[in-house]
Coordinates of C-alpha atoms in Angstrom, one line a residue:
M1 CA 8.4 -64.1 -115.7
R2 CA 5.9 -62.8 -114.3
F3 CA 5.3 -59.5 -115.5
Q4 CA 4.5 -56.7 -112.5
F5 CA 3.7 -53.1 -114.5
A6 CA 7.3 -50.8 -114.2
S7 CA 4.3 -47.6 -115.7
R8 CA 0.9 -47.5 -115.8
L9 CA 1.3 -45.1 -119.3
T10 CA 3.5 -47.8 -121.6
P11 CA 1.1 -51.0 -120.7
F12 CA 2.3 -52.4 -123.6
L13 CA 5.8 -52.0 -123.0
A14 CA 5.5 -53.2 -119.9
I15 CA 3.8 -56.5 -121.5
A16 CA 6.1 -56.4 -123.7
A17 CA 8.9 -56.8 -121.1
L18 CA 7.0 -59.0 -119.3
L19 CA 6.4 -61.6 -122.6
A20 CA 10.7 -61.3 -123.6
A21 CA 11.4 -64.5 -121.3
C22 CA 8.5 -65.9 -123.0
T23 CA 7.5 -65.2 -126.4
E24 CA 9.7 -64.4 -129.7
P25 CA 7.9 -60.1 -130.5
N26 CA 8.6 -61.4 -134.0
Q27 CA 6.3 -63.7 -134.7
P28 CA 3.4 -62.8 -136.0
L29 CA 0.3 -62.4 -133.3
S30 CA -2.1 -64.6 -135.3
P31 CA -1.4 -67.9 -137.0
K32 CA -3.4 -70.2 -138.4
S33 CA -3.0 -73.7 -138.0
N34 CA -4.0 -77.4 -139.0
G35 CA -4.8 -78.8 -135.4
P36 CA -2.5 -79.8 -132.6
Q37 CA 0.3 -82.7 -132.4
F38 CA 1.4 -84.0 -129.6
S39 CA 4.6 -86.2 -128.8
Q40 CA 5.1 -89.5 -129.0
T41 CA 7.3 -90.2 -126.3
A42 CA 5.5 -89.8 -122.7
A43 CA 8.0 -86.3 -120.5
N44 CA 9.1 -88.9 -117.6
G45 CA 6.2 -89.1 -114.4
G46 CA 3.9 -88.2 -116.9
G47 CA 0.8 -87.2 -114.9
G48 CA -0.2 -83.5 -113.9
K49 CA -1.1 -81.0 -115.8
I50 CA 0.2 -77.6 -117.3
T51 CA -1.6 -75.0 -118.1
F52 CA -0.3 -72.4 -121.1
Q53 CA -1.2 -69.6 -123.5
S54 CA -1.2 -69.9 -127.3
N55 CA -2.7 -68.5 -130.3
R56 CA -3.2 -71.8 -132.7
N57 CA -7.3 -69.7 -133.0
G58 CA -6.4 -66.6 -133.9
N59 CA -5.3 -64.2 -130.7
F60 CA -3.9 -65.8 -126.8
D61 CA -6.2 -67.6 -124.7
I62 CA -5.6 -70.3 -122.0
F63 CA -5.4 -74.1 -122.5
V64 CA -4.4 -76.9 -120.4
M65 CA -2.9 -79.9 -121.1
N66 CA -0.9 -83.5 -119.7
A67 CA 2.5 -83.5 -118.1
D68 CA 2.9 -85.5 -121.7
G69 CA 1.7 -83.2 -123.9
S70 CA -2.1 -85.0 -124.6
G71 CA -5.1 -83.6 -123.7
V72 CA -4.6 -80.1 -125.1
T73 CA -8.4 -78.6 -123.6
Q74 CA -9.1 -74.7 -124.6
L75 CA -10.3 -73.0 -121.8
T76 CA -11.3 -69.9 -122.4
S77 CA -12.2 -68.3 -125.9
N78 CA -12.6 -64.6 -125.9
P79 CA -11.7 -61.1 -127.7
L80 CA -8.4 -60.2 -125.1
D81 CA -5.7 -61.8 -125.3
E82 CA -4.9 -63.4 -122.3
Y83 CA -1.2 -64.1 -121.4
L84 CA 0.8 -66.5 -117.9
P85 CA -1.7 -68.4 -116.6
L86 CA -1.0 -69.7 -112.7
F87 CA -2.1 -72.8 -111.6
S88 CA -3.2 -72.7 -107.4
P89 CA -1.5 -74.7 -105.5
D90 CA -3.8 -77.5 -105.1
G91 CA -4.4 -77.0 -108.6
S92 CA -7.6 -76.2 -108.7
R93 CA -8.2 -72.7 -109.8
I94 CA -6.0 -70.9 -112.5
T95 CA -5.8 -67.1 -112.8
F96 CA -4.7 -65.1 -115.7
G97 CA -4.1 -61.3 -116.9
R98 CA -6.5 -60.2 -120.0
C99 CA -5.3 -57.4 -121.4
L100 CA -6.2 -54.9 -123.8
F101 CA -5.4 -51.2 -122.9
T102 CA -4.9 -52.1 -119.5
C103 CA -4.8 -55.8 -118.4
D104 CA -7.7 -57.7 -115.3
I105 CA -7.0 -60.8 -113.2
V106 CA -8.8 -63.7 -114.3
V107 CA -9.3 -66.6 -112.5
I108 CA -11.1 -69.1 -113.3
N109 CA -12.1 -73.2 -111.8
A110 CA -9.4 -75.8 -113.6
D111 CA -12.3 -77.2 -115.6
G112 CA -12.3 -73.1 -117.4
S113 CA -15.8 -72.6 -115.6
G114 CA -16.4 -70.5 -112.7
E115 CA -14.7 -67.3 -114.7
R116 CA -14.8 -63.9 -112.2
T117 CA -12.7 -60.8 -112.9
I118 CA -10.8 -60.1 -109.4
L119 CA -9.5 -56.9 -110.0
N120 CA -9.3 -53.9 -112.9
D121 CA -5.8 -52.8 -113.7
G122 CA -2.8 -55.4 -112.8
F123 CA -1.1 -58.8 -113.6
P124 CA -1.0 -61.9 -111.4
G125 CA 2.3 -62.4 -110.7
A126 CA 1.8 -65.9 -107.9
W127 CA -0.1 -67.6 -105.8
S128 CA 0.5 -67.8 -102.0
P129 CA 1.6 -71.1 -101.2
D130 CA -2.2 -71.7 -99.3
G131 CA -3.6 -70.7 -102.0
N132 CA -6.2 -68.1 -100.1
R133 CA -4.1 -64.9 -102.2
I134 CA -2.2 -63.4 -105.2
V135 CA 0.7 -61.4 -105.7
L136 CA 0.0 -58.4 -108.5
G137 CA 1.7 -55.9 -110.0
R138 CA 0.5 -52.7 -111.4
G139 CA 1.9 -48.9 -112.4
D140 CA 1.8 -48.4 -108.1
G141 CA 3.5 -50.7 -107.3
I142 CA 2.9 -54.5 -106.0
F143 CA -0.1 -55.6 -104.3
I144 CA -1.7 -59.0 -102.2
I145 CA -4.7 -59.4 -103.4
N146 CA -7.3 -61.9 -102.2
A147 CA -8.0 -64.3 -104.6
D148 CA -11.6 -63.2 -104.2
G149 CA -10.5 -60.4 -104.8
S150 CA -11.4 -58.7 -101.5
G151 CA -8.3 -56.7 -99.1
L152 CA -6.6 -55.0 -101.6
V153 CA -2.8 -54.7 -99.8
R154 CA 0.1 -52.7 -101.3
V155 CA 3.6 -54.3 -100.6
L156 CA 5.8 -53.4 -102.9
D157 CA 7.1 -50.8 -104.9
P158 CA 6.4 -50.8 -108.8
D159 CA 8.6 -54.2 -109.9
F160 CA 8.6 -57.4 -111.9
V161 CA 7.9 -59.8 -109.3
T162 CA 7.7 -63.8 -110.2
D163 CA 7.0 -65.6 -107.6
W164 CA 5.9 -66.5 -103.8
S165 CA 8.6 -67.9 -102.0
P166 CA 7.4 -72.2 -100.8
D167 CA 7.3 -70.5 -96.8
G168 CA 5.7 -67.4 -97.9
R169 CA 7.9 -65.3 -96.6
Q170 CA 9.6 -64.1 -99.7
L171 CA 8.6 -62.4 -102.7
M172 CA 10.8 -63.5 -106.5
I173 CA 11.6 -60.3 -108.0
V174 CA 13.1 -59.5 -111.4
S175 CA 14.6 -55.8 -111.7
G176 CA 16.6 -53.5 -113.5
R177 CA 17.3 -51.1 -110.7
D178 CA 21.4 -51.3 -111.1
G179 CA 20.6 -51.1 -115.1
D180 CA 19.9 -54.7 -116.4
L181 CA 17.3 -56.9 -115.3
E182 CA 18.7 -59.6 -112.0
L183 CA 17.2 -61.3 -108.9
Y184 CA 16.2 -60.0 -105.9
A185 CA 14.3 -63.1 -102.9
T186 CA 13.0 -59.5 -101.4
P187 CA 10.9 -60.1 -97.9
L188 CA 7.4 -59.4 -97.3
D189 CA 8.6 -58.5 -93.4
G190 CA 11.2 -55.8 -94.8
S191 CA 13.7 -57.8 -94.0
P192 CA 16.8 -57.0 -95.9
V193 CA 16.9 -57.8 -99.8
T194 CA 18.4 -60.3 -101.1
K195 CA 19.9 -60.2 -104.8
L196 CA 20.5 -63.1 -105.7
T197 CA 22.3 -62.8 -109.2
D198 CA 24.5 -60.0 -110.6
N199 CA 26.2 -59.3 -114.6
T200 CA 25.9 -57.6 -117.5
A201 CA 22.7 -59.8 -118.5
S202 CA 19.7 -59.7 -118.3
D203 CA 17.7 -62.5 -116.4
N204 CA 14.4 -63.2 -115.9
S205 CA 12.9 -65.6 -113.3
G206 CA 10.3 -68.3 -113.9
T207 CA 8.3 -69.6 -111.3
G208 CA 11.8 -69.7 -109.3
W209 CA 11.6 -71.1 -106.2
S210 CA 11.6 -74.9 -106.6
P211 CA 8.8 -76.9 -104.4
D212 CA 11.5 -77.2 -100.8
G213 CA 12.6 -73.8 -101.8
T214 CA 16.3 -75.4 -102.0
R215 CA 16.9 -74.2 -105.6
I216 CA 16.0 -71.7 -108.3
V217 CA 15.2 -71.8 -112.0
F218 CA 15.7 -68.4 -114.3
C219 CA 16.9 -67.4 -117.5
S220 CA 19.4 -65.4 -118.9
D221 CA 20.9 -65.0 -122.4
R222 CA 24.4 -64.0 -120.6
D223 CA 25.7 -66.5 -123.3
G224 CA 24.0 -64.4 -126.3
D225 CA 20.9 -66.0 -126.5
R226 CA 18.1 -67.1 -124.0
E227 CA 19.0 -70.8 -122.1
I228 CA 17.6 -72.0 -119.1
F229 CA 19.9 -71.7 -115.7
V230 CA 19.5 -73.3 -111.5
M231 CA 21.6 -72.1 -109.1
N232 CA 20.8 -72.6 -105.5
A233 CA 18.1 -70.8 -102.9
D234 CA 21.5 -68.3 -101.8
G235 CA 22.5 -67.4 -105.6
S236 CA 25.0 -69.8 -105.8
D237 CA 26.4 -72.0 -107.5
V238 CA 25.0 -71.1 -111.4
Q239 CA 24.6 -74.4 -113.6
Q240 CA 24.1 -74.4 -117.9
L241 CA 20.6 -76.1 -117.8
T242 CA 20.4 -76.0 -121.8
Q243 CA 22.6 -74.5 -124.9
N244 CA 21.5 -74.0 -128.2
D245 CA 20.8 -71.3 -131.2
L246 CA 17.5 -71.1 -129.6
D247 CA 15.5 -68.8 -126.9
D248 CA 14.9 -70.8 -124.1
G249 CA 12.1 -69.4 -121.2
C250 CA 9.6 -69.0 -118.7
P251 CA 11.1 -72.3 -117.0
V252 CA 8.8 -73.8 -114.2
W253 CA 9.8 -76.5 -112.1
S254 CA 6.9 -79.3 -112.0
P255 CA 6.0 -79.4 -108.6
D256 CA 8.0 -83.2 -106.7
G257 CA 10.8 -80.8 -108.4
T258 CA 12.3 -83.3 -110.3
Q259 CA 11.5 -81.8 -113.8
I260 CA 11.4 -78.2 -115.9
A261 CA 9.1 -77.4 -118.0
F262 CA 10.1 -74.0 -120.8
D263 CA 8.9 -72.7 -123.8
R264 CA 11.6 -72.8 -126.9
V265 CA 11.5 -70.0 -129.9
G266 CA 11.7 -71.8 -133.2
A267 CA 11.8 -71.6 -137.3
G268 CA 8.5 -69.3 -137.0
D269 CA 6.4 -70.4 -133.9
Q270 CA 7.3 -71.5 -129.9
Q271 CA 6.4 -74.2 -128.2
I272 CA 6.5 -76.3 -125.0
F273 CA 8.8 -79.1 -123.5
V274 CA 10.1 -80.1 -121.0
M275 CA 13.5 -81.5 -119.3
N276 CA 14.3 -83.4 -116.4
A277 CA 15.7 -80.6 -113.1
D278 CA 19.9 -81.4 -114.3
G279 CA 19.1 -80.4 -118.5
S280 CA 18.4 -83.9 -119.8
G281 CA 16.0 -86.1 -121.2
V282 CA 14.6 -82.9 -123.1
T283 CA 11.1 -83.0 -124.7
Q284 CA 9.1 -81.6 -127.0
L285 CA 5.5 -81.7 -125.8
T286 CA 4.3 -79.3 -128.7
F287 CA 3.9 -79.3 -132.1
D288 CA 1.8 -76.5 -133.2
A289 CA 3.9 -75.3 -137.1
G290 CA 3.2 -71.3 -136.6
V291 CA 2.2 -70.9 -133.2
I292 CA 3.5 -69.3 -130.0
N293 CA 2.8 -71.8 -127.3
S294 CA 4.4 -69.8 -124.7
G295 CA 4.6 -70.1 -120.7
P296 CA 3.4 -72.8 -119.3
H297 CA 2.7 -73.7 -115.5
W298 CA 2.7 -76.8 -114.1
I299 CA 0.2 -78.6 -111.7
R300 CA 0.9 -82.6 -111.1
Q301 CA -1.2 -85.1 -110.0
V302 CA 1.6 -86.4 -107.5
F303 CA -1.0 -88.8 -105.1
P304 CA -0.1 -88.8 -101.2
P305 CA 1.7 -91.4 -100.2
N306 CA -0.9 -93.5 -97.8
D307 CA -3.6 -93.4 -100.4
D308 CA -3.2 -96.7 -100.6
F309 CA -3.9 -99.5 -97.4
A310 CA -0.4 -100.9 -98.5
N311 CA 1.3 -98.0 -98.5
A312 CA -0.9 -96.5 -94.8
T313 CA 0.8 -93.4 -93.5
G314 CA 2.5 -95.5 -89.6
V315 CA 1.5 -93.2 -86.3
P316 CA 5.0 -93.9 -84.9
V317 CA 3.5 -91.9 -81.2
L318 CA 0.8 -90.3 -79.6
P319 CA -0.5 -87.2 -80.3
F320 CA -0.1 -87.4 -83.7
S321 CA -0.9 -84.9 -86.3
S322 CA -1.1 -84.9 -90.3
V323 CA -2.6 -83.3 -93.4
A324 CA -4.0 -85.4 -95.1
Q325 CA -4.2 -84.5 -99.0
L326 CA -7.2 -85.3 -100.5
V327 CA -7.4 -83.2 -103.7
F328 CA -5.1 -85.9 -105.9
A329 CA -6.2 -89.0 -103.6
G330 CA -8.0 -91.5 -105.3
T331 CA -10.1 -95.1 -104.0
E332 CA -8.6 -98.7 -104.5
S333 CA -9.9 -101.9 -105.6
G334 CA -11.9 -103.4 -102.0
E335 CA -12.2 -100.5 -100.1
Q336 CA -15.5 -100.7 -98.6
T337 CA -17.5 -96.8 -98.2
P338 CA -17.4 -95.6 -94.5
S339 CA -21.5 -97.2 -92.9
C340 CA -21.4 -93.4 -92.1
A341 CA -21.1 -91.9 -94.9
V342 CA -23.1 -94.2 -97.4
F343 CA -25.4 -90.9 -97.8
Y344 CA -23.2 -88.1 -98.3
G345 CA -20.5 -89.3 -101.6
P346 CA -18.8 -89.9 -104.0
V347 CA -16.2 -91.2 -101.2
N348 CA -14.1 -91.2 -103.7
K349 CA -10.7 -89.5 -102.4
T350 CA -8.5 -91.1 -99.4
V351 CA -6.3 -91.2 -97.4
W352 CA -5.2 -94.1 -94.9
Y353 CA -3.5 -94.3 -91.2
S354 CA -1.9 -97.5 -89.3
F355 CA -1.3 -97.3 -85.4
T356 CA 0.0 -100.3 -83.3
P357 CA -0.2 -99.5 -79.9
A358 CA 2.5 -100.4 -77.6
Q359 CA -0.2 -100.9 -74.5
T360 CA -3.5 -101.6 -74.4
Q361 CA -5.3 -98.4 -73.9
S362 CA -8.3 -95.8 -75.4
I363 CA -7.2 -93.8 -78.3
T364 CA -9.2 -91.0 -80.8
A365 CA -9.3 -90.1 -83.8
R366 CA -10.4 -87.0 -85.1
I367 CA -9.8 -84.4 -88.1
G368 CA -8.9 -80.8 -86.9
N369 CA -9.1 -78.1 -89.0
A370 CA -10.8 -79.1 -92.5
S371 CA -11.9 -77.0 -95.7
I372 CA -14.1 -79.7 -97.6
S373 CA -16.3 -82.2 -95.1
T374 CA -15.0 -85.4 -94.4
V375 CA -15.3 -89.0 -92.5
V376 CA -13.2 -90.5 -90.3
A377 CA -13.2 -94.5 -90.4
A378 CA -11.4 -96.8 -87.7
Y379 CA -11.1 -100.2 -88.4
S380 CA -9.2 -103.9 -87.7
G381 CA -7.8 -105.9 -90.1
S382 CA -5.3 -106.8 -92.8
S383 CA -6.4 -106.3 -96.0
V384 CA -8.3 -103.8 -97.2
S385 CA -11.0 -106.1 -98.9
G386 CA -10.8 -107.9 -94.8
L387 CA -12.0 -105.1 -92.2
T388 CA -14.1 -104.5 -89.6
E389 CA -15.4 -101.3 -88.9
L390 CA -14.8 -100.1 -85.1
G391 CA -16.3 -96.9 -85.3
C392 CA -17.4 -93.9 -88.4
V393 CA -18.3 -90.0 -87.8
V394 CA -18.7 -87.5 -90.4
F395 CA -17.8 -83.6 -90.0
G396 CA -15.7 -84.1 -88.1
G397 CA -16.8 -85.7 -84.8
N398 CA -14.1 -88.2 -82.9
V399 CA -14.0 -92.0 -83.4
T400 CA -13.3 -93.2 -79.9
F401 CA -12.3 -97.2 -79.5
R402 CA -10.2 -99.4 -76.8
A403 CA -6.7 -100.1 -78.9
K404 CA -5.9 -103.9 -77.8
A405 CA -1.1 -103.5 -77.7
G406 CA -0.1 -105.3 -80.3
T407 CA -2.7 -104.9 -82.6
T408 CA -2.5 -102.7 -85.6
Y409 CA -5.6 -100.8 -86.1
H410 CA -5.9 -98.3 -89.6
F411 CA -7.6 -95.1 -89.5
L412 CA -8.9 -94.5 -93.1
V413 CA -9.7 -90.3 -93.5
G414 CA -12.1 -90.1 -96.9
N415 CA -13.7 -87.0 -98.7
L416 CA -17.8 -86.2 -98.6
F417 CA -19.4 -85.4 -101.7
G418 CA -16.7 -85.9 -104.1
Q419 CA -14.9 -82.6 -102.6
E420 CA -11.6 -81.7 -102.8
G421 CA -9.5 -80.3 -100.4
Q422 CA -7.1 -81.1 -97.5
A423 CA -7.9 -82.1 -93.9
E424 CA -6.2 -82.5 -90.8
F425 CA -5.6 -85.9 -89.0
R426 CA -5.8 -86.2 -85.5
L427 CA -4.7 -90.1 -83.5
E428 CA -4.7 -89.2 -79.1
V429 CA -4.8 -91.0 -76.0
T430 CA -8.5 -90.7 -75.1
P431 CA -7.8 -88.2 -72.3
P432 CA -10.3 -89.4 -69.1
P433 CA -13.9 -88.7 -68.1
Q434 CA -14.0 -85.7 -65.6
P435 CA -15.7 -87.1 -63.3
N436 CA -18.4 -84.3 -61.1
F437 CA -21.4 -84.8 -59.1
G438 CA -24.1 -82.9 -56.9
T439 CA -26.1 -83.7 -53.7
S440 CA -30.3 -82.1 -53.0
P441 CA -30.5 -81.2 -50.8
F442 CA -27.1 -80.0 -50.4
D443 CA -27.4 -80.0 -46.6
P444 CA -28.9 -82.0 -45.4
S445 CA -30.0 -83.6 -43.0
M446 CA -30.3 -86.5 -40.7
F447 CA -34.6 -86.7 -41.0
E448 CA -34.2 -86.3 -45.4
A449 CA -32.6 -89.3 -47.8
V450 CA -29.8 -87.2 -49.9
Q451 CA -30.5 -87.5 -53.8
F452 CA -26.8 -88.0 -55.4
Q453 CA -26.8 -87.2 -59.1
D454 CA -23.4 -87.8 -61.4
F455 CA -22.4 -85.2 -63.8
S456 CA -19.7 -86.6 -64.8
F457 CA -18.3 -85.5 -68.7
D458 CA -16.7 -88.7 -71.0
P459 CA -14.4 -85.7 -73.2
A460 CA -15.0 -87.8 -76.3
F461 CA -18.9 -88.6 -75.8
I462 CA -19.0 -92.5 -76.0
G463 CA -21.1 -92.3 -72.5
F464 CA -21.4 -94.1 -69.1
E465 CA -20.8 -97.7 -66.9
P466 CA -23.1 -97.4 -64.4
P467 CA -21.3 -95.4 -61.6
Q468 CA -19.9 -96.7 -58.3
W469 CA -20.6 -95.0 -55.0
S470 CA -19.6 -94.5 -52.5
F471 CA -20.8 -92.6 -49.3
G472 CA -18.0 -92.2 -46.8
D473 CA -20.4 -94.4 -43.8
G474 CA -19.6 -97.1 -45.2
T475 CA -22.1 -97.8 -47.7
T476 CA -21.6 -98.1 -51.2
G477 CA -24.0 -97.8 -54.0
T478 CA -25.0 -97.8 -58.4
G479 CA -26.2 -95.4 -61.1
F480 CA -26.8 -92.6 -61.6
F481 CA -28.9 -91.1 -59.2
P482 CA -29.1 -92.5 -56.0
T483 CA -30.5 -91.9 -53.4
H484 CA -29.3 -92.7 -49.1
R485 CA -30.0 -91.7 -46.0
Y486 CA -27.3 -90.6 -43.2
V487 CA -28.4 -92.2 -39.6
A488 CA -26.0 -89.2 -37.6
D489 CA -24.6 -86.1 -38.1
G490 CA -21.6 -85.9 -39.6
E491 CA -18.7 -85.5 -42.2
Y492 CA -18.7 -88.0 -45.1
L493 CA -15.8 -87.9 -47.6
V494 CA -18.4 -88.9 -50.7
E495 CA -16.4 -90.7 -53.2
L496 CA -17.8 -91.3 -57.1
T497 CA -16.4 -93.8 -59.7
V498 CA -16.9 -94.2 -63.0
T499 CA -16.5 -95.9 -66.2
T500 CA -17.1 -95.7 -69.2
H501 CA -18.3 -97.8 -72.3
D502 CA -14.5 -97.4 -73.7
G503 CA -12.9 -98.8 -70.2
R504 CA -11.6 -95.5 -68.9
S505 CA -12.4 -94.3 -65.8
A506 CA -11.1 -91.5 -63.4
S507 CA -12.4 -90.3 -59.8
T508 CA -13.8 -87.2 -57.9
S509 CA -14.4 -87.4 -54.1
R510 CA -16.0 -84.4 -51.3
T511 CA -16.6 -83.7 -48.2
L512 CA -20.4 -84.0 -47.1
Q513 CA -21.5 -82.6 -44.3
V514 CA -24.4 -83.8 -42.5
R515 CA -26.2 -80.7 -39.7
T516 CA -29.9 -81.3 -38.7
H517 CA -30.6 -77.7 -37.2
D518 CA -33.7 -77.7 -35.8
V519 CA -34.8 -74.4 -33.9
A520 CA -38.4 -74.7 -31.8
I521 CA -41.3 -72.1 -30.9
T522 CA -41.9 -73.5 -27.6
R523 CA -44.1 -70.7 -26.3
F524 CA -46.3 -67.6 -27.6
Q525 CA -48.5 -65.5 -25.0
A526 CA -50.4 -62.5 -26.9
P527 CA -53.1 -60.4 -24.3
S528 CA -56.1 -61.6 -24.4
S529 CA -57.5 -58.5 -24.8
G530 CA -56.5 -54.6 -25.5
M531 CA -57.8 -51.2 -26.1
T532 CA -57.1 -48.7 -28.3
G533 CA -54.3 -47.0 -28.1
K534 CA -52.8 -49.6 -25.8
T535 CA -49.1 -50.7 -25.6
S536 CA -49.3 -54.6 -24.6
K537 CA -46.3 -57.1 -24.0
I538 CA -45.6 -60.1 -26.3
N539 CA -43.4 -63.0 -25.5
V540 CA -42.1 -65.7 -27.7
D541 CA -40.0 -68.7 -26.3
I542 CA -37.5 -70.5 -28.8
R543 CA -35.4 -73.4 -27.8
S544 CA -32.4 -75.1 -30.5
N545 CA -32.8 -78.5 -29.9
R546 CA -29.1 -79.5 -31.2
Y547 CA -26.2 -76.6 -31.9
P548 CA -25.9 -71.9 -30.8
E549 CA -28.1 -71.3 -34.0
T550 CA -29.0 -67.3 -35.4
V551 CA -32.1 -67.1 -35.4
Q552 CA -35.1 -64.5 -36.9
V553 CA -38.0 -64.1 -34.8
Q554 CA -41.1 -62.1 -36.7
L555 CA -43.8 -61.2 -35.9
F556 CA -47.2 -60.9 -37.2
K557 CA -51.0 -59.4 -37.0
S558 CA -53.6 -60.1 -38.2
V559 CA -55.3 -58.2 -41.7
P560 CA -58.3 -58.2 -43.4
G561 CA -57.0 -60.9 -46.0
G562 CA -54.5 -61.9 -44.2
F563 CA -50.5 -61.0 -42.0
Q564 CA -49.5 -58.1 -42.1
L565 CA -45.6 -58.0 -40.6
V566 CA -45.3 -56.1 -37.4
A567 CA -41.8 -55.8 -35.5
T568 CA -38.6 -58.6 -36.1
S569 CA -35.8 -59.6 -33.8
T570 CA -33.1 -61.4 -34.7
Q571 CA -31.2 -63.8 -31.7
T572 CA -28.5 -66.2 -31.1
L573 CA -29.2 -69.6 -29.9
P574 CA -27.0 -70.5 -27.3
T575 CA -26.5 -73.9 -26.5
R576 CA -29.2 -77.6 -27.1
N577 CA -31.9 -77.3 -24.6
R578 CA -31.8 -73.6 -23.3
V579 CA -35.2 -71.4 -24.5
T580 CA -34.4 -67.8 -25.1
S581 CA -37.4 -65.2 -24.9
V582 CA -38.6 -62.6 -27.3
A583 CA -39.9 -59.9 -25.8
F584 CA -42.4 -57.5 -27.7
S585 CA -44.4 -54.8 -27.1
Y586 CA -47.4 -53.6 -29.8
T587 CA -50.1 -50.9 -29.5
F588 CA -53.2 -51.1 -30.4
A589 CA -54.5 -48.9 -33.6
P590 CA -58.1 -47.6 -33.7
E591 CA -58.3 -49.5 -37.0
D592 CA -57.9 -52.9 -34.7
A593 CA -61.2 -52.3 -32.6
I594 CA -63.0 -51.5 -36.2
I595 CA -62.9 -55.0 -36.5
G596 CA -63.0 -55.7 -32.8
K597 CA -59.9 -58.8 -32.4
V598 CA -56.4 -59.2 -33.5
T599 CA -54.7 -62.4 -33.7
F600 CA -51.1 -62.3 -34.1
K601 CA -49.0 -65.2 -35.3
A602 CA -44.4 -66.1 -35.1
V603 CA -41.8 -67.1 -36.9
A604 CA -38.4 -68.0 -36.2
D605 CA -36.3 -68.5 -39.4
L606 CA -32.4 -69.8 -38.9
V607 CA -30.5 -67.4 -40.0
G608 CA -27.9 -69.1 -42.6
A609 CA -28.8 -72.8 -41.9
R610 CA -32.1 -75.0 -42.8
D611 CA -35.0 -75.9 -40.1
A612 CA -34.4 -79.9 -40.6
L613 CA -37.8 -79.7 -39.1
P614 CA -39.7 -76.7 -39.6
A615 CA -43.8 -77.5 -37.9
D616 CA -42.4 -76.1 -34.7
N617 CA -40.7 -72.7 -36.2
Q618 CA -44.2 -70.7 -35.8
A619 CA -47.7 -70.6 -33.3
I620 CA -51.2 -69.1 -33.8
A621 CA -52.4 -67.1 -30.2
P622 CA -55.5 -67.2 -29.3
P623 CA -57.6 -64.0 -31.1
T624 CA -57.0 -60.7 -29.1
K625 CA -60.6 -59.0 -28.3
I626 CA -59.8 -55.2 -29.4
T627 CA -62.3 -52.2 -27.7
R628 CA -62.4 -48.4 -27.9

């Protein structure tokens, strides 16, 4: 079972309880070995890796071997004892406890590199299903910590924790709260605890839940010595798998749920065995006389079912999403490297998908969430060595193309830089383009050409054919920036139709209002002479040539360097061709007399509109002579 400290004051008593299901306490702690021997019969389903603890070199270190007992490799070599290693769900890391007076939680890469201590004073119990966290125990409770050592959070009172359910919602707890050790399924959300076993024996667990969460494997001494049992996830239908006079413990499921590894105490040693999930086919994996090999934990390198082109996962309908497992995938003979990935290799882990559309349409393949750098490529063809690449993208882009009804297309999802991890493959009907346009000027008149500007957007980033325009006056055009001049004022329904390179099309329309606004100063009358202190009248006549308009009339006088605003008047001009007179009064100032003359200027500006012919919107009167 996986241990969590019952008392900070008695760590070694707690470690003894921890190892009770995995180690015979009467065995020597540091026997010598003449080297490992291996079973000549592979376990059923052979491939994969099992990590375990062994004292074959004196103290307990961490080892890994193939699932048939071959390829034993020592991963750690430390003067302190190291116990009960746990593979991360993806097999990339191993955590274990390194103990002296207290234990530290250590994480290493699966090859023994990258060692880091993530917590002092604690012991790991299980990885979270996503591999991001570790549940652990110490004297003040059960905690969860991020795999990098951050975010330590207390979740339960002190107990032994042995597993984390596949759905991430529960922990498997071994507790003596009722006087003997029993198994409890303990929800992390505070829901009621389920007591799974109830007898006077000691029931302990290895990994607990099967990969699909439907069964639980555990060990118990209910028949006098320790044996392996399985039961349903609710505690029903208990079945005994082993029956002998030896102690069997630390049972652990293979990741595909078809086998169980465990350790067995023999005559002067302890070895690791594997059997089928029904208890048949017991096979010994380690043969080290006088050595304790115990605490197995299994990761099985099961190739994804769509690892080969011929076994591509069929996409039934769109949209489609699937997590591509690129940890244990490989490549096959004749498989080509996608053209866009040749500079980012190796691409040595690939999986395949296939899709046959029922109708001709544009489709898009892409990678959604990914833990690694990826490539996705689309192909036509019927054999892995005879494919034609239709599109390819790295680092999360889109592959979009026109798919013909009844034609089968294949999609490769692969890794970059030799990385291992997961990637979400998505295949969907490509969304239509989003047509949009603007005009310049936005308020055109009949005297000027309108510049149309295509602002359309393609979500698939394929690009557009030259767009088609209908200008609303019976004429059409093409191009991304056409110009058109309207011969009369009016409201014109302008329609833009865009088509992407892969044939997707969409249209939008908008009413364009053409209005030719035009006002003019028809007469500007200022006095020919003036006197300091005297007030004179200045008249401005204004006419609207087309529509009723609101006009702001400004009167300026000359000053050294330019003109200065004197007065402003806002007028509403009535219907077309009627003249409106605006009268201003001006009192001549002493500084005007110093200069000796004043030149007046009138400016008429439309309010809320743009004048189509602004040249006649201002007038300058002859200079007015000023005397004192």
